[in-house]
Coordinates of N, CA and C in Angstrom, one line a residue:
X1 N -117.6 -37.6 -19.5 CA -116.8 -38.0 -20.7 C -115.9 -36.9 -21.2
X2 N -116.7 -35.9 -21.1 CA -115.6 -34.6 -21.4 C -114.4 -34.1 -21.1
X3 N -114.1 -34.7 -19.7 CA -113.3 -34.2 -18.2 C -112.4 -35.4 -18.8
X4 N -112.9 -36.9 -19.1 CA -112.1 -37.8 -19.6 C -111.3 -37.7 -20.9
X5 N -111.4 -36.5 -21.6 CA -110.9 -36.7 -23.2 C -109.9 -35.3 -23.5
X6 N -110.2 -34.5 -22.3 CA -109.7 -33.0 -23.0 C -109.1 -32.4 -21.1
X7 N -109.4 -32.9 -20.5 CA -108.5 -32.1 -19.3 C -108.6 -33.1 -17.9
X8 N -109.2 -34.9 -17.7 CA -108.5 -35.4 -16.8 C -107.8 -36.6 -17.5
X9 N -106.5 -36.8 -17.7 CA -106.1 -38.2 -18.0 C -106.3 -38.9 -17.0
X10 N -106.2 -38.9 -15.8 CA -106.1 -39.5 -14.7 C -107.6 -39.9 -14.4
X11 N -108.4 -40.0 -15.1 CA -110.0 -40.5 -15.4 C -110.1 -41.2 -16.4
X12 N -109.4 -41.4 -17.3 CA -109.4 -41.8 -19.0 C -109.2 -43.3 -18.7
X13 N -109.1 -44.0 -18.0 CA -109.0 -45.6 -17.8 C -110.5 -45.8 -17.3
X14 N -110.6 -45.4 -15.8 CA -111.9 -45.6 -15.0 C -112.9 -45.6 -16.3
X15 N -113.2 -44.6 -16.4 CA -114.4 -43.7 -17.2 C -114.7 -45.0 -18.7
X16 N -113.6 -44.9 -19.3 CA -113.5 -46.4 -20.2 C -114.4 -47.4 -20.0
X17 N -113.5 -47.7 -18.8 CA -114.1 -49.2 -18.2 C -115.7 -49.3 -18.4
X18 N -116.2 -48.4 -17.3 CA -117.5 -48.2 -17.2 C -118.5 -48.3 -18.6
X19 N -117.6 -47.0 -19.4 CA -118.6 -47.0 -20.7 C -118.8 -48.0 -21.5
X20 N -117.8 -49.2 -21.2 CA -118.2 -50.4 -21.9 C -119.6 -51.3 -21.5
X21 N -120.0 -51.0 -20.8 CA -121.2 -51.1 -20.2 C -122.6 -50.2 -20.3
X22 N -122.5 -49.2 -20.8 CA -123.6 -48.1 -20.8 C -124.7 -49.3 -21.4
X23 N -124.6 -49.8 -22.4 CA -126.0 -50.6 -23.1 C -126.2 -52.0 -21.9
X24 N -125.7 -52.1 -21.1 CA -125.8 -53.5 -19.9 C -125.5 -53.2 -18.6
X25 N -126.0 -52.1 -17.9 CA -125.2 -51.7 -16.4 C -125.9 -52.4 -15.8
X26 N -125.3 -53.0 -14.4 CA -125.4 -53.8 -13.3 C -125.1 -52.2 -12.5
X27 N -125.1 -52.9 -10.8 CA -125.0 -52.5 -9.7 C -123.6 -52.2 -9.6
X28 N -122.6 -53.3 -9.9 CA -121.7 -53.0 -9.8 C -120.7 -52.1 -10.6
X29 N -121.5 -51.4 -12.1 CA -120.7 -50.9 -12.6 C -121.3 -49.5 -12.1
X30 N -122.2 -49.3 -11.9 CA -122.9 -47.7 -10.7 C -122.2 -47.2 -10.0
X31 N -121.9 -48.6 -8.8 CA -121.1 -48.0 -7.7 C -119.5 -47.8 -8.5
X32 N -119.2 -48.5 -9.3 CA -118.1 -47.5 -9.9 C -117.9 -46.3 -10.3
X33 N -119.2 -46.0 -11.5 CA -119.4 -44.8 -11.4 C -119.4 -43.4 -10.7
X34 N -119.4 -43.9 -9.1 CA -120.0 -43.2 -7.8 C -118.8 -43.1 -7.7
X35 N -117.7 -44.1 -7.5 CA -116.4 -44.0 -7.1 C -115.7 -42.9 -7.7
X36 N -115.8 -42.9 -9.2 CA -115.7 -42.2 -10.2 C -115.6 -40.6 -9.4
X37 N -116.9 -40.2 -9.5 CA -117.5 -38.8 -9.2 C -117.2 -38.7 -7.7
X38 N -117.1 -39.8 -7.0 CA -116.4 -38.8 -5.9 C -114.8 -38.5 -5.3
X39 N -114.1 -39.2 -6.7 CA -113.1 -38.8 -6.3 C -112.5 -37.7 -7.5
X40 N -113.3 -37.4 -8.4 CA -113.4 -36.1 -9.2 C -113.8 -35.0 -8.0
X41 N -114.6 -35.0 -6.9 CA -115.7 -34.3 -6.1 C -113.9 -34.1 -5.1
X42 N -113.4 -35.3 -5.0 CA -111.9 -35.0 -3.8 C -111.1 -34.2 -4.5
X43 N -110.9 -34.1 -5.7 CA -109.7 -34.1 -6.6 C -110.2 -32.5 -7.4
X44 N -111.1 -32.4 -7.3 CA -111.7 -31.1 -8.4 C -110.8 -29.8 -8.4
X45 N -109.7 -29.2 -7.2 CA -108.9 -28.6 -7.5 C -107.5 -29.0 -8.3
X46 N -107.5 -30.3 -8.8 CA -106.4 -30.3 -9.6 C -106.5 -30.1 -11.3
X47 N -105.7 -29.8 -11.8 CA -106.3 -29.3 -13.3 C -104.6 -29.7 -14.0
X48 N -104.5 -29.9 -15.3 CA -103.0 -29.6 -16.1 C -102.7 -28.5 -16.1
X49 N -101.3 -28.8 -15.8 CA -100.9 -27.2 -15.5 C -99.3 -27.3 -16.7
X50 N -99.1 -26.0 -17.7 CA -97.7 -26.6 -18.7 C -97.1 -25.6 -18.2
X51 N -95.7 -25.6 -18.6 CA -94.8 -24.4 -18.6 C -93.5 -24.8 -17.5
X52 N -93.5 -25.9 -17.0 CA -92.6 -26.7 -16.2 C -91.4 -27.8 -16.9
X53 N -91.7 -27.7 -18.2 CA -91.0 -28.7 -18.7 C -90.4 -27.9 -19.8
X54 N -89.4 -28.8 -21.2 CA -89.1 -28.3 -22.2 C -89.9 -28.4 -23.1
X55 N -89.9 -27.9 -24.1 CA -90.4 -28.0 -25.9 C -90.4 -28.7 -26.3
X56 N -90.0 -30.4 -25.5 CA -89.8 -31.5 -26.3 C -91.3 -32.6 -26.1
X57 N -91.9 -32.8 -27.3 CA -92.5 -33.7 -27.4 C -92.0 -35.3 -27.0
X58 N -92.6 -35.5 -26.1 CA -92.2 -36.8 -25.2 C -93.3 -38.0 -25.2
X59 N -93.5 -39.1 -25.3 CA -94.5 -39.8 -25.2 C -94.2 -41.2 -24.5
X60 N -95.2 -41.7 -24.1 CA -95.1 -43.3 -23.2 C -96.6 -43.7 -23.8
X61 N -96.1 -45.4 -23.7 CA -97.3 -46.0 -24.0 C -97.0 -47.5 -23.2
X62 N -98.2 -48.2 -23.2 CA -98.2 -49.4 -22.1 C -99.6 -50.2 -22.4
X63 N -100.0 -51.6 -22.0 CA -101.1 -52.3 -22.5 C -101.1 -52.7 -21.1
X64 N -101.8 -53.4 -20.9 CA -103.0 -54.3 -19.9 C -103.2 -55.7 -20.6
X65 N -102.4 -56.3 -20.6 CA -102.8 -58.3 -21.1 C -103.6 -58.6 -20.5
X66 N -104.8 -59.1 -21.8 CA -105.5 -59.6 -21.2 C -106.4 -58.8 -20.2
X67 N -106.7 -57.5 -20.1 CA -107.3 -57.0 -19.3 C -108.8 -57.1 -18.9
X68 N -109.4 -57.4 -20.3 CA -110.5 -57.4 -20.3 C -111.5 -58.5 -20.4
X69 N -112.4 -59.2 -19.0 CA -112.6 -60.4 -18.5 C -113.5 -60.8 -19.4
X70 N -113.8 -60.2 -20.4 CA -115.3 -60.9 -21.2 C -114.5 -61.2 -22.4
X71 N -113.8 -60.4 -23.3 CA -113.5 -60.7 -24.6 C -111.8 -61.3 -24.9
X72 N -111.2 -60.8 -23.1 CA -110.0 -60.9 -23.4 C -108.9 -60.2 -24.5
X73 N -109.1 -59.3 -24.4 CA -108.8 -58.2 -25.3 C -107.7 -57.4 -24.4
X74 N -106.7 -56.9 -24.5 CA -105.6 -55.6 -23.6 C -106.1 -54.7 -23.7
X75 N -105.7 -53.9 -23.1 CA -106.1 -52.3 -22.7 C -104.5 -51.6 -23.6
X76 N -104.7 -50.3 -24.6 CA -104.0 -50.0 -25.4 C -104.1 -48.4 -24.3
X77 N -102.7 -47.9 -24.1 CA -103.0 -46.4 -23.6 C -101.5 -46.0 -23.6
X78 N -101.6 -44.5 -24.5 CA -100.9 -43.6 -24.4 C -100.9 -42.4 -24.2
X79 N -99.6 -41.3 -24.0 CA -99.9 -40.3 -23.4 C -98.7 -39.4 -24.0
X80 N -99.1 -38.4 -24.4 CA -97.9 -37.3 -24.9 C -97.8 -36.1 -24.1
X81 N -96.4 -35.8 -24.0 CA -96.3 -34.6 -22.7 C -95.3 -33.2 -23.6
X82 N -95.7 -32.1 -23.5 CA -95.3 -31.3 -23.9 C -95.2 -29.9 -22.7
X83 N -93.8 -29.7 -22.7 CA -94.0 -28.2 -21.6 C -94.6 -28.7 -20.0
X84 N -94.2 -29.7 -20.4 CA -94.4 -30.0 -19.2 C -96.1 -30.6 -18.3
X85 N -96.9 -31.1 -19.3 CA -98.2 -31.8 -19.3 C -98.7 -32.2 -20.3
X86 N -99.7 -33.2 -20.0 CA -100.2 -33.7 -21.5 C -100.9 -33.6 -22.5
X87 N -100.7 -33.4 -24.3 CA -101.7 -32.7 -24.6 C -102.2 -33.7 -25.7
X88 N -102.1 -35.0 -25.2 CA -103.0 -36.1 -26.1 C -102.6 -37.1 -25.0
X89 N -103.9 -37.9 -24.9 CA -104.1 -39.1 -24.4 C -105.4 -40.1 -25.0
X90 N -104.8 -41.3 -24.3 CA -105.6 -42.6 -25.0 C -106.0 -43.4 -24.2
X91 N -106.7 -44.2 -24.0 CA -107.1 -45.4 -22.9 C -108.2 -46.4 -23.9
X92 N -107.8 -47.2 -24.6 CA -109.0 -48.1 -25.6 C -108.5 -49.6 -25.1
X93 N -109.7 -50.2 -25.3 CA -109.4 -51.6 -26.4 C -108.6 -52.0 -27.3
X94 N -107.9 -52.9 -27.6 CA -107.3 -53.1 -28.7 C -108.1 -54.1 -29.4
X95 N -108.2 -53.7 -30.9 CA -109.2 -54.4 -31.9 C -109.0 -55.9 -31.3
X96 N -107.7 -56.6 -31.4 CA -107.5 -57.8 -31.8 C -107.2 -58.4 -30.3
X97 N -107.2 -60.0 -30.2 CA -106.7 -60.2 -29.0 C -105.4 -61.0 -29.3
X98 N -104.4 -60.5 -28.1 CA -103.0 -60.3 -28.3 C -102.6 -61.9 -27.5
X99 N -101.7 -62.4 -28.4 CA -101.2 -64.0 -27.9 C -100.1 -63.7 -26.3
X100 N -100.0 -62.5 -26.6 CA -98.5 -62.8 -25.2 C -98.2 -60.9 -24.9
X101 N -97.6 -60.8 -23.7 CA -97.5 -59.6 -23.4 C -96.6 -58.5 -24.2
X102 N -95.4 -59.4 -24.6 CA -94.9 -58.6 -26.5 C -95.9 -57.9 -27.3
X103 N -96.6 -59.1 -27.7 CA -97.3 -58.7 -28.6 C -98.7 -57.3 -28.4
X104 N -99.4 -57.6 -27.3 CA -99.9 -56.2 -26.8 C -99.6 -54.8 -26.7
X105 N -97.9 -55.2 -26.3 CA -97.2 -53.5 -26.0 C -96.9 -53.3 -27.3
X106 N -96.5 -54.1 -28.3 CA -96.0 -54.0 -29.2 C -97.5 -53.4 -30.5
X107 N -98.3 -53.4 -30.1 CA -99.7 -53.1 -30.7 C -99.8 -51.7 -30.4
X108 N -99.8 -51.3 -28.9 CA -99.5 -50.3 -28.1 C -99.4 -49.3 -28.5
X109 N -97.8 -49.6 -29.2 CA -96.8 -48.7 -29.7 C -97.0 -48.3 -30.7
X110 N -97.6 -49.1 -31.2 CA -97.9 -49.1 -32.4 C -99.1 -47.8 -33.2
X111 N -99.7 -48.3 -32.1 CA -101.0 -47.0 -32.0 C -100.4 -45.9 -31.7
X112 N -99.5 -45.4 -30.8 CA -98.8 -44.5 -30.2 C -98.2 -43.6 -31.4
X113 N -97.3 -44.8 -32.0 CA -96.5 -44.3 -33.1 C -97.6 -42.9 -34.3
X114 N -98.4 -43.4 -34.1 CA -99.6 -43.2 -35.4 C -99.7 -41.1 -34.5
X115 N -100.1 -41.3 -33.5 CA -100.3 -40.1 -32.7 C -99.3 -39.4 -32.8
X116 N -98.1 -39.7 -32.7 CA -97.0 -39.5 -32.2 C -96.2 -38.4 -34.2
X117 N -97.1 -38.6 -34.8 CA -96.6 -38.2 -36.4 C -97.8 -37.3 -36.3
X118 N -98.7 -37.3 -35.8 CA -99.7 -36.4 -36.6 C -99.3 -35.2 -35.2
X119 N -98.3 -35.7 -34.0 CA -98.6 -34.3 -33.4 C -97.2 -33.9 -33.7
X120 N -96.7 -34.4 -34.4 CA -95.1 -33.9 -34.3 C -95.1 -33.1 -36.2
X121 N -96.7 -33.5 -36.4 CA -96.1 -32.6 -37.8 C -97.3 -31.1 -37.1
X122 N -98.3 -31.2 -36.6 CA -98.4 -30.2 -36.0 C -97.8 -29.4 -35.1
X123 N -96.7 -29.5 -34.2 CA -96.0 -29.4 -33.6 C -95.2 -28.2 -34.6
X124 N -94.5 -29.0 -35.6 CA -93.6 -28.2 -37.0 C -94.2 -27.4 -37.3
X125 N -95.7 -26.9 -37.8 CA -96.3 -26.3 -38.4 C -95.9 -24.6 -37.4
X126 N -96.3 -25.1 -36.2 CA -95.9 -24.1 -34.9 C -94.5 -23.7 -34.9
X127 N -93.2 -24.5 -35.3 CA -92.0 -23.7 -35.2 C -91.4 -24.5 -34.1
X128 N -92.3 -25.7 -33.7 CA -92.1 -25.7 -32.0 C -91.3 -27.2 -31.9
X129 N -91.3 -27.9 -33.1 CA -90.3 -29.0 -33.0 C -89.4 -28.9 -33.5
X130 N -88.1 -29.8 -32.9 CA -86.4 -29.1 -33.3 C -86.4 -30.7 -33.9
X131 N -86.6 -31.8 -33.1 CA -86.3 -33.2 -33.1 C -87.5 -34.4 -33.0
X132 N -87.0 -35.5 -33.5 CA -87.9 -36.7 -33.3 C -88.7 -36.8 -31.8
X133 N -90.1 -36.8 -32.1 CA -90.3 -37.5 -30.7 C -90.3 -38.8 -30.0
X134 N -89.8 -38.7 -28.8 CA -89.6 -40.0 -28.4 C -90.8 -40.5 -27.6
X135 N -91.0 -41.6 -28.2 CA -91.7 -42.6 -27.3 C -91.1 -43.2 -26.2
X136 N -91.8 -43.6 -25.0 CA -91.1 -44.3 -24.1 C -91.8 -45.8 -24.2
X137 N -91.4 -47.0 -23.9 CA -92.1 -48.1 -23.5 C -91.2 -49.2 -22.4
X138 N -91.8 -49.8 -21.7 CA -91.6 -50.8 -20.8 C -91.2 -51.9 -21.2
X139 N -91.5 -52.4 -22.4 CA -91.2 -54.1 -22.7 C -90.1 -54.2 -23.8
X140 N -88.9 -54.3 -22.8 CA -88.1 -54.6 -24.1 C -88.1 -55.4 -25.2
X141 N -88.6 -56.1 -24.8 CA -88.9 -57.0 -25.9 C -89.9 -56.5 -27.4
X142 N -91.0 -55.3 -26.5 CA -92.1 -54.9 -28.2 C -90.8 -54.2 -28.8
X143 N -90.0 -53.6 -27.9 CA -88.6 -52.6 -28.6 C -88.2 -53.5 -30.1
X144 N -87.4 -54.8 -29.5 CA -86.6 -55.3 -30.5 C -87.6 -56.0 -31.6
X145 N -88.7 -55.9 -31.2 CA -89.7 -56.4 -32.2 C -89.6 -55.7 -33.5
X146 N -90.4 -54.0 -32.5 CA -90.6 -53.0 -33.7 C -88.9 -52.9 -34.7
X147 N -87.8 -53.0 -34.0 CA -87.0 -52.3 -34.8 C -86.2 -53.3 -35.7
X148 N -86.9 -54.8 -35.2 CA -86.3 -55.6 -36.3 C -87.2 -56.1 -37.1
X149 N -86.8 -55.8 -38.7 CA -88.0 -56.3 -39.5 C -88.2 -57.5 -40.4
X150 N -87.2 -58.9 -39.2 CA -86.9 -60.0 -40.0 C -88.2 -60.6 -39.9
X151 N -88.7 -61.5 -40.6 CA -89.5 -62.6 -40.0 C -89.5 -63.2 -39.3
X152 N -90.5 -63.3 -38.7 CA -90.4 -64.2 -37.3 C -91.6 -65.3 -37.2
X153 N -92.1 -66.2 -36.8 CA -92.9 -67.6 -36.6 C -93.9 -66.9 -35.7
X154 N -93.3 -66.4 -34.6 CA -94.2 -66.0 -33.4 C -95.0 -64.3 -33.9
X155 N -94.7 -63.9 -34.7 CA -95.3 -62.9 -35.1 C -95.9 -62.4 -36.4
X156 N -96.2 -63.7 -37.4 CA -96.2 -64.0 -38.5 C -98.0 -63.6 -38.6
X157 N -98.6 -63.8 -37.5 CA -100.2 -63.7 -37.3 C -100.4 -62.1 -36.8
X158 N -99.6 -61.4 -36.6 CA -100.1 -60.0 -36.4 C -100.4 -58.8 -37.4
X159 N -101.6 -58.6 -37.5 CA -101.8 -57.8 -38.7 C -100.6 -56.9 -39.0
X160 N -101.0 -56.8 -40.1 CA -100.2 -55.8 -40.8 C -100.1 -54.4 -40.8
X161 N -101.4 -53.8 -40.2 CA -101.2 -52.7 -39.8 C -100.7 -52.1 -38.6
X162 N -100.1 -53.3 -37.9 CA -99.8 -53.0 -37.0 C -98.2 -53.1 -36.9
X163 N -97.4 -53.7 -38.1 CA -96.0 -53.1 -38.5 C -95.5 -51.8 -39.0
X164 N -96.7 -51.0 -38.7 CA -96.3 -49.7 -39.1 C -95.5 -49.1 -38.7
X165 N -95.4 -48.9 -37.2 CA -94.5 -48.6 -36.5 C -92.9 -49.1 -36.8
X166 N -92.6 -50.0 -37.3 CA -91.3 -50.4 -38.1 C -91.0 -49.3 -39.6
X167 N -91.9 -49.0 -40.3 CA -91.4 -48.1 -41.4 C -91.3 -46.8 -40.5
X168 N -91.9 -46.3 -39.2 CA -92.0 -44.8 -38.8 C -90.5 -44.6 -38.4
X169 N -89.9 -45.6 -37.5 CA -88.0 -46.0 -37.2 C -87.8 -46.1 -37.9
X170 N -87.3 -46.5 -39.4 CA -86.6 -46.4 -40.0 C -86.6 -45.5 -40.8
X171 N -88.0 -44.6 -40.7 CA -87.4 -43.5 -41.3 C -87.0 -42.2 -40.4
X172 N -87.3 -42.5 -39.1 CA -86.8 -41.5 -38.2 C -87.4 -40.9 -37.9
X173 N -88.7 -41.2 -37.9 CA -90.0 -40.2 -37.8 C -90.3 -40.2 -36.1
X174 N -89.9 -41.3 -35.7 CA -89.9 -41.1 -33.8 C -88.5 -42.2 -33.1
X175 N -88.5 -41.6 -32.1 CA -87.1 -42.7 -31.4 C -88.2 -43.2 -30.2
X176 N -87.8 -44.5 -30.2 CA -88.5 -45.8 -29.6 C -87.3 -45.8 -28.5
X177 N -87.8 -45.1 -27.2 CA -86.9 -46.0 -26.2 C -87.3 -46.5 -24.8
X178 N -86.5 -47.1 -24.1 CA -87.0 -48.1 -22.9 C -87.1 -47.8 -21.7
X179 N -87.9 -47.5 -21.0 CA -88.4 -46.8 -19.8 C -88.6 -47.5 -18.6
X180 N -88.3 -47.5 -17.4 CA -88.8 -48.2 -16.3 C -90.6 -47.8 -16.4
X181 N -91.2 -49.2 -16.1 CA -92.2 -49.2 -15.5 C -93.1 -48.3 -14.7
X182 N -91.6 -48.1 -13.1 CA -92.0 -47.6 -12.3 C -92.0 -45.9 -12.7
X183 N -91.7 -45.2 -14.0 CA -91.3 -44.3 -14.5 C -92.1 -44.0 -16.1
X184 N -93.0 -44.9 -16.4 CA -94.3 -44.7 -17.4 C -95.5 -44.5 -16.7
X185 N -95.8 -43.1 -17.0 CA -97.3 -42.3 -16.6 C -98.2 -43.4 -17.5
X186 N -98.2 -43.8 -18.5 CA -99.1 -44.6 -19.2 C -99.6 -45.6 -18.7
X187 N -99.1 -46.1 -17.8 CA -99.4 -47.5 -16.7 C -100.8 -46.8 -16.2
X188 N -101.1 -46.0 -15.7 CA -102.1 -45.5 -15.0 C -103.8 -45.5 -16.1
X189 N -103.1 -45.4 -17.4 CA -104.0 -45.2 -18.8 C -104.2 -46.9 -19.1
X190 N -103.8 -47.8 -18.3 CA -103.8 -49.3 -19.3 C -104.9 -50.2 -17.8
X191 N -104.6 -49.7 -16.3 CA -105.0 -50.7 -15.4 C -105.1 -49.6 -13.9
X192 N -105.6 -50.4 -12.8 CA -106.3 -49.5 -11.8 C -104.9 -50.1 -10.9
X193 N -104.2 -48.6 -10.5 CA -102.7 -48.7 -9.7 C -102.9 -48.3 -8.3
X194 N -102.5 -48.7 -7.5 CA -102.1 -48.6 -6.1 C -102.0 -46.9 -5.7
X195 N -102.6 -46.5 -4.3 CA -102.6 -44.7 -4.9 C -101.1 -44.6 -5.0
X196 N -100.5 -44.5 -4.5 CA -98.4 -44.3 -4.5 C -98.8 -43.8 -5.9
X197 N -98.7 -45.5 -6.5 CA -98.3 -44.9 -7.9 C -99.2 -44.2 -9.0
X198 N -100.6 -43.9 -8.6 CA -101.7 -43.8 -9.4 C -101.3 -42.1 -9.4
X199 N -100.9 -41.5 -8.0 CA -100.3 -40.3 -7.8 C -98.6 -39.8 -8.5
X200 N -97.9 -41.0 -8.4 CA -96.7 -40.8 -9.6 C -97.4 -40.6 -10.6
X201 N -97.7 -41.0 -11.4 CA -98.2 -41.3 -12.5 C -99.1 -39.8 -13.3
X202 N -99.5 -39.5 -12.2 CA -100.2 -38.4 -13.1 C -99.9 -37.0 -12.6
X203 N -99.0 -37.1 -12.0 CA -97.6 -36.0 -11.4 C -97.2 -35.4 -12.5
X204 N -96.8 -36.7 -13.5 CA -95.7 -36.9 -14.2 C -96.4 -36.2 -15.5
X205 N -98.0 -36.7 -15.9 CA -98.4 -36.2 -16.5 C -98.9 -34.3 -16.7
X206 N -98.5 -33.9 -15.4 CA -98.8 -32.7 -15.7 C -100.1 -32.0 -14.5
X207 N -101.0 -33.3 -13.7 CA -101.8 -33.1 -13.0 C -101.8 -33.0 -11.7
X208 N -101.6 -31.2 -11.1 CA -101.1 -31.2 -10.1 C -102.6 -30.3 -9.2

C-alpha cells in the first residue's frame, strides 16, 4: 500500500482493485495479488526519477465507465507531473454512479481540479509557480461541459459539488485542456492497458 501511494503510480490502479476486496477475498483476487508482487519483484529497479522536465506543474486525468462490475461505479484517476515526474496521484472510485462517459470524466476532472489548487498554492509558497496549472483530459466533450455554465437537461442530476470545477476556469485558477488519449499517463490510473501502453504511460510519468 505504501509503494502504491508515495513512490509507484504504476501500482496505484492494480493495488486498488484488490483492496476492494480485503473484507471478501476469493482465489481470484490472491492470484492477483501474486501478479501484483511479481511484477514489483521484475520491476524493483525502477523508481521516479525528476529533474528531466520544466517547473511547470502539469496534470491529466481520465475515468473508467462503468468499471466496476458489482456497483457500477467508474474508476476516477489523476496524476500531476512536476520536473519531470509525478508528485500526486490518484486511482478511487467515484462516489456516485455516472449516466454516460461525459459525465464520469467530467467528475474526473472535477476531482482533479480540487488537487490541482492545493498543489499549485503550495507550489507558490516555494517560489516555484510562474502560471496556471494545466490539466489535461481526453473527452472533449467533459471540456465543454466544465466551461459552459448554461443549464442543461442531461446534467441537471449531477451533484453540485461536482460543478466546482466551473468556478476554478473562470477564475483562472487552472487551464482545462484536450489531450490525446494515446498521450494521457492517467489511462493507466483508471483501467488495466496493454504492456505498449501500460509502459508509455508511466515513462511519461516519470518511472524509469
Amino acid at each position: 500500500m505504501y509503494a502504491m501511494v508515495a513512490t509507484r503510480p504504476d501500482i496505484a490502479h492494480a493495488v486498488g482493485v484488490v483492496s476492494r476486496f480485503m473484507a471478501n477475498l476469493g482465489r481470484a483476487h490472491w492470484e492477483a495479488v501474486k501478479s501484483i508482487l511479481r511484477y514489483l519483484k521484475g520491476t524493483k529497479s525502477k523508481c521516479l526519477c525528476y529533474g528531466k522536465g520544466p517547473l511547470e506543474l502539469k496534470g491529466f486525468c481520465d475515468s473508467d465507465m462503468a468499471g466496476d462490475v458489482d456497483t457500477r461505479k467508474s474508476t476516477s484517476g489523476y496524476v500531476y507531473i512536476l520536473a519531470g515526474g509525478a508528485i500526486s496521484w490518484c486511482s478511487r472510485l467515484q462516489r456516485i454512479v455516472a449516466l454516460s462517459t461525459t459525465e464520469a470524466e467530467y467528475i474526473s476532472a472535477t476531482e482533479a481540479s480540487k488537487e490541482a489548487i492545493w498543489l499549485a498554492r503550495l507550489c507558490s509558497e516555494f517560489g516555484m509557480l510562474e502560471k496556471a496549472p494545466l490539466l489535461g483530459c481526453d473527452s472533449q466533450s467533459a471540456i465543454c461541459l466544465a466551461k459552459n455554465a448554461m443549464f442543461h437537461a442531461r446534467t441537471k442530476h449531477i451533484d453540485v459539488r461536482y460543478h466546482f470545477i466551473r468556478e476554478v476556469l473562470e477564475d483562472g485558477l487552472i487551464t482545462l485542456i484536450k489531450v490525446n488519449t494515446s498521450q494521457n499517463p492517467a489511462d493507466a490510473l483508471t483501467k488495466c492497458l496493454p504492456k505498449a501502453q501500460h509502459q508509455l504511460c508511466i515513462q511519461m510519468v516519470g518511472v524509469t
